[in-house]
Amino acid sequence: DGKPIAFIVEVAGSVRREWLDTLNLIAPMWRKVGVEVQIKNEDRALLYTRKGANEHDAVVWQGATGLRDALLDPRWYFPSSGESNYAEAWQTWYNNPSGAGARTAPEEPPGEIKRQMALYDQIKATTDEAKQAALFAQLLELAAEQFYAIGITLPPNDYGVVRNALRNVPATTPIGWLFQFPAVTTPAQYFFA
């Protein structure tokens, strides 16, 4: 409608300096297309306090790196928790409808968001991986319309070093914040030859 677009992006640069550096590279590109962004580098505790109180426009944080991460923690695809970094009132409605002790009062979300919440509840209720993937695909279709998060890059593959005499170590393994390496590889089953 011709009105300027301007918002503040809060970033905990002390957590990951590259987040602040990357945002400083992106901001001029947004300005060229008419989006004015102010970068606010702040302490993680302040960022979380402001986010929890729903006093922020946008924040920078790392995202999920694969289906397993996303199934365990779908914060980037719908407001599923206080870690979602957006729609605090909707996630409070989903997780704590009474609002008891919450920093943000619950607010009933629109129908498409409630549909995502219902899909995720179905995902949690089944152990069938194919059904989980199909339900998650529906959740992602809705997320694409909502556009909650802007992803810009994926982390590079990681690596590990294993002594030749140590056996039963898988050749590849998923690595993610929610399933810490090497726990996911069942180290109790390793042995020395």
Short mmCIF file of C-alpha atoms in Angstrom, two decimals:
data_model
loop_
_atom_site.label_atom_id
_atom_site.label_comp_id
_atom_site.label_asym_id
_atom_site.label_seq_id
_atom_site.Cartn_x
_atom_site.Cartn_y
_atom_site.Cartn_z
CA ASP A 1 0.00 0.00 0.00
CA GLY A 2 3.01 2.30 -0.24
CA LYS A 3 3.59 2.60 3.50
CA PRO A 4 7.17 2.08 4.67
CA ILE A 5 8.06 -1.21 6.31
CA ALA A 6 10.26 -0.88 9.37
CA PHE A 7 11.00 -3.18 12.28
CA ILE A 8 13.62 -3.99 14.90
CA VAL A 9 15.52 -7.27 14.79
CA GLU A 10 16.91 -8.29 18.14
CA VAL A 11 19.98 -10.51 18.22
CA ALA A 12 22.04 -12.02 21.03
CA GLY A 13 25.39 -11.34 19.40
CA SER A 14 27.21 -12.60 22.48
CA VAL A 15 25.78 -16.08 21.88
CA ARG A 16 26.89 -16.35 18.26
CA ARG A 17 28.87 -13.42 16.85
CA GLU A 18 28.19 -14.65 13.28
CA TRP A 19 24.45 -13.97 13.78
CA LEU A 20 25.17 -10.28 14.28
CA ASP A 21 27.67 -10.25 11.42
CA THR A 22 25.21 -11.96 9.08
CA LEU A 23 22.40 -9.60 10.03
CA ASN A 24 24.69 -6.65 9.29
CA LEU A 25 25.21 -8.09 5.79
CA ILE A 26 21.48 -8.70 5.22
CA ALA A 27 20.12 -5.37 6.49
CA PRO A 28 21.51 -3.26 3.58
CA MET A 29 19.93 -5.67 1.08
CA TRP A 30 16.55 -5.22 2.77
CA ARG A 31 17.00 -1.45 2.73
CA LYS A 32 17.55 -1.56 -1.05
CA VAL A 33 14.06 -3.04 -1.47
CA GLY A 34 12.44 -0.60 0.94
CA VAL A 35 12.51 -2.56 4.21
CA GLU A 36 14.06 -0.52 6.99
CA VAL A 37 15.52 -2.69 9.74
CA GLN A 38 17.12 -1.59 12.95
CA ILE A 39 19.54 -4.11 14.48
CA LYS A 40 19.45 -4.37 18.25
CA ASN A 41 22.34 -6.38 19.69
CA GLU A 42 21.53 -7.29 23.27
CA ASP A 43 22.24 -9.77 26.02
CA ARG A 44 20.49 -13.13 25.67
CA ALA A 45 18.67 -12.67 29.01
CA LEU A 46 17.18 -9.35 27.85
CA LEU A 47 16.24 -10.81 24.48
CA TYR A 48 14.42 -13.70 26.20
CA THR A 49 12.69 -11.35 28.65
CA ARG A 50 11.43 -9.12 25.84
CA LYS A 51 10.45 -12.09 23.65
CA GLY A 52 8.63 -13.80 26.52
CA ALA A 53 6.66 -10.61 27.16
CA ASN A 54 5.86 -10.29 23.44
CA GLU A 55 7.68 -6.95 23.24
CA HIS A 56 9.78 -7.74 20.16
CA ASP A 57 9.34 -7.43 16.40
CA ALA A 58 11.76 -10.15 15.30
CA VAL A 59 14.73 -12.10 16.62
CA VAL A 60 17.63 -14.06 15.16
CA TRP A 61 18.19 -17.64 16.28
CA GLN A 62 19.31 -20.90 14.75
CA GLY A 63 16.76 -23.22 13.19
CA ALA A 64 16.06 -26.91 12.86
CA THR A 65 18.33 -28.87 10.56
CA GLY A 66 16.20 -31.86 9.65
CA LEU A 67 12.94 -33.76 10.05
CA ARG A 68 13.87 -35.35 13.39
CA ASP A 69 14.73 -31.95 14.88
CA ALA A 70 11.52 -30.47 13.53
CA LEU A 71 9.34 -33.31 14.80
CA LEU A 72 10.78 -32.96 18.29
CA ASP A 73 10.70 -29.17 18.28
CA PRO A 74 8.56 -27.55 15.55
CA ARG A 75 9.04 -24.00 16.84
CA TRP A 76 9.94 -22.66 13.37
CA TYR A 77 6.77 -23.96 11.72
CA PHE A 78 4.06 -22.92 14.18
CA PRO A 79 4.01 -21.20 17.58
CA SER A 80 4.54 -24.40 19.57
CA SER A 81 6.53 -23.11 22.54
CA GLY A 82 8.14 -20.08 24.15
CA GLU A 83 11.14 -20.88 21.95
CA SER A 84 9.15 -20.08 18.80
CA ASN A 85 10.35 -16.44 18.86
CA TYR A 86 7.00 -15.15 17.56
CA ALA A 87 3.28 -15.29 18.41
CA GLU A 88 3.87 -15.61 22.16
CA ALA A 89 0.17 -15.14 22.95
CA TRP A 90 -0.78 -17.99 20.61
CA GLN A 91 1.78 -20.41 22.00
CA THR A 92 0.58 -19.52 25.50
CA TRP A 93 -2.98 -20.38 24.39
CA TYR A 94 -1.72 -23.72 23.05
CA ASN A 95 0.46 -24.66 26.03
CA ASN A 96 -1.16 -22.82 28.92
CA PRO A 97 -4.74 -21.72 28.04
CA SER A 98 -5.36 -20.42 31.58
CA GLY A 99 -2.30 -18.18 31.29
CA ALA A 100 -1.25 -19.11 34.85
CA GLY A 101 2.23 -17.71 35.44
CA ALA A 102 2.74 -16.77 31.78
CA ARG A 103 4.43 -13.47 30.86
CA THR A 104 2.09 -13.11 27.89
CA ALA A 105 -1.66 -13.55 28.20
CA PRO A 106 -3.12 -16.30 26.01
CA GLU A 107 -4.86 -15.28 22.80
CA GLU A 108 -6.86 -17.72 20.70
CA PRO A 109 -5.13 -18.02 17.33
CA PRO A 110 -6.89 -18.00 13.96
CA GLY A 111 -8.16 -21.23 12.43
CA GLU A 112 -5.12 -22.08 10.29
CA ILE A 113 -2.84 -21.83 13.33
CA LYS A 114 -5.18 -23.99 15.39
CA ARG A 115 -5.11 -26.49 12.50
CA GLN A 116 -1.30 -26.65 12.79
CA MET A 117 -1.60 -27.23 16.52
CA ALA A 118 -4.09 -30.05 15.94
CA LEU A 119 -1.81 -31.62 13.32
CA TYR A 120 1.11 -31.55 15.72
CA ASP A 121 -1.00 -33.16 18.44
CA GLN A 122 -1.76 -35.95 15.94
CA ILE A 123 1.95 -36.28 15.13
CA LYS A 124 2.75 -36.72 18.83
CA ALA A 125 -0.01 -39.32 19.18
CA THR A 126 1.34 -41.73 16.55
CA THR A 127 4.52 -43.79 16.34
CA ASP A 128 4.07 -44.51 12.61
CA GLU A 129 6.93 -42.61 10.93
CA ALA A 130 5.19 -42.47 7.55
CA LYS A 131 2.05 -41.01 9.14
CA GLN A 132 4.15 -38.51 11.10
CA ALA A 133 5.86 -37.39 7.89
CA ALA A 134 2.52 -37.04 6.06
CA LEU A 135 1.00 -35.02 8.90
CA PHE A 136 4.11 -32.88 9.14
CA ALA A 137 3.93 -32.19 5.40
CA GLN A 138 0.43 -30.76 5.97
CA LEU A 139 1.74 -28.66 8.86
CA LEU A 140 4.54 -27.35 6.63
CA GLU A 141 2.08 -26.37 3.88
CA LEU A 142 0.29 -24.16 6.37
CA ALA A 143 3.62 -22.80 7.65
CA ALA A 144 4.63 -21.80 4.10
CA GLU A 145 1.53 -19.60 3.95
CA GLN A 146 2.22 -18.04 7.36
CA PHE A 147 5.95 -17.43 6.77
CA TYR A 148 7.00 -17.31 10.43
CA ALA A 149 10.75 -17.62 9.90
CA ILE A 150 13.25 -16.68 7.23
CA GLY A 151 15.98 -19.27 6.92
CA ILE A 152 19.13 -18.18 5.14
CA THR A 153 21.59 -21.07 5.43
CA LEU A 154 22.14 -24.57 6.76
CA PRO A 155 25.11 -25.59 8.87
CA PRO A 156 27.85 -27.58 7.16
CA ASN A 157 28.15 -31.29 7.78
CA ASP A 158 29.88 -32.10 11.02
CA TYR A 159 32.46 -34.80 11.59
CA GLY A 160 33.82 -37.01 14.34
CA VAL A 161 37.05 -38.86 14.92
CA VAL A 162 36.96 -42.52 15.95
CA ARG A 163 39.91 -44.72 16.86
CA ASN A 164 40.22 -47.77 14.58
CA ALA A 165 40.00 -50.17 17.53
CA LEU A 166 36.65 -48.72 18.67
CA ARG A 167 33.86 -50.72 17.08
CA ASN A 168 30.09 -50.54 16.62
CA VAL A 169 30.29 -46.81 15.94
CA PRO A 170 27.92 -45.89 13.10
CA ALA A 171 29.43 -44.44 9.92
CA THR A 172 26.94 -41.58 9.97
CA THR A 173 24.71 -40.19 12.69
CA PRO A 174 22.22 -37.37 13.08
CA ILE A 175 23.50 -34.45 15.10
CA GLY A 176 21.10 -31.91 16.52
CA TRP A 177 20.58 -29.83 19.62
CA LEU A 178 17.67 -32.01 20.77
CA PHE A 179 19.46 -35.35 20.42
CA GLN A 180 23.00 -34.68 21.45
CA PHE A 181 25.88 -36.56 19.91
CA PRO A 182 27.07 -39.19 20.72
CA ALA A 183 24.09 -40.22 22.90
CA VAL A 184 21.93 -40.91 19.83
CA THR A 185 24.46 -43.54 18.68
CA THR A 186 24.08 -45.66 21.86
CA PRO A 187 27.67 -45.44 23.15
CA ALA A 188 26.95 -48.24 25.64
CA GLN A 189 27.13 -50.57 22.64
CA TYR A 190 30.61 -49.45 21.56
CA PHE A 191 33.46 -51.87 22.24
CA PHE A 192 37.19 -52.15 21.68
CA ALA A 193 38.53 -54.88 19.42
#
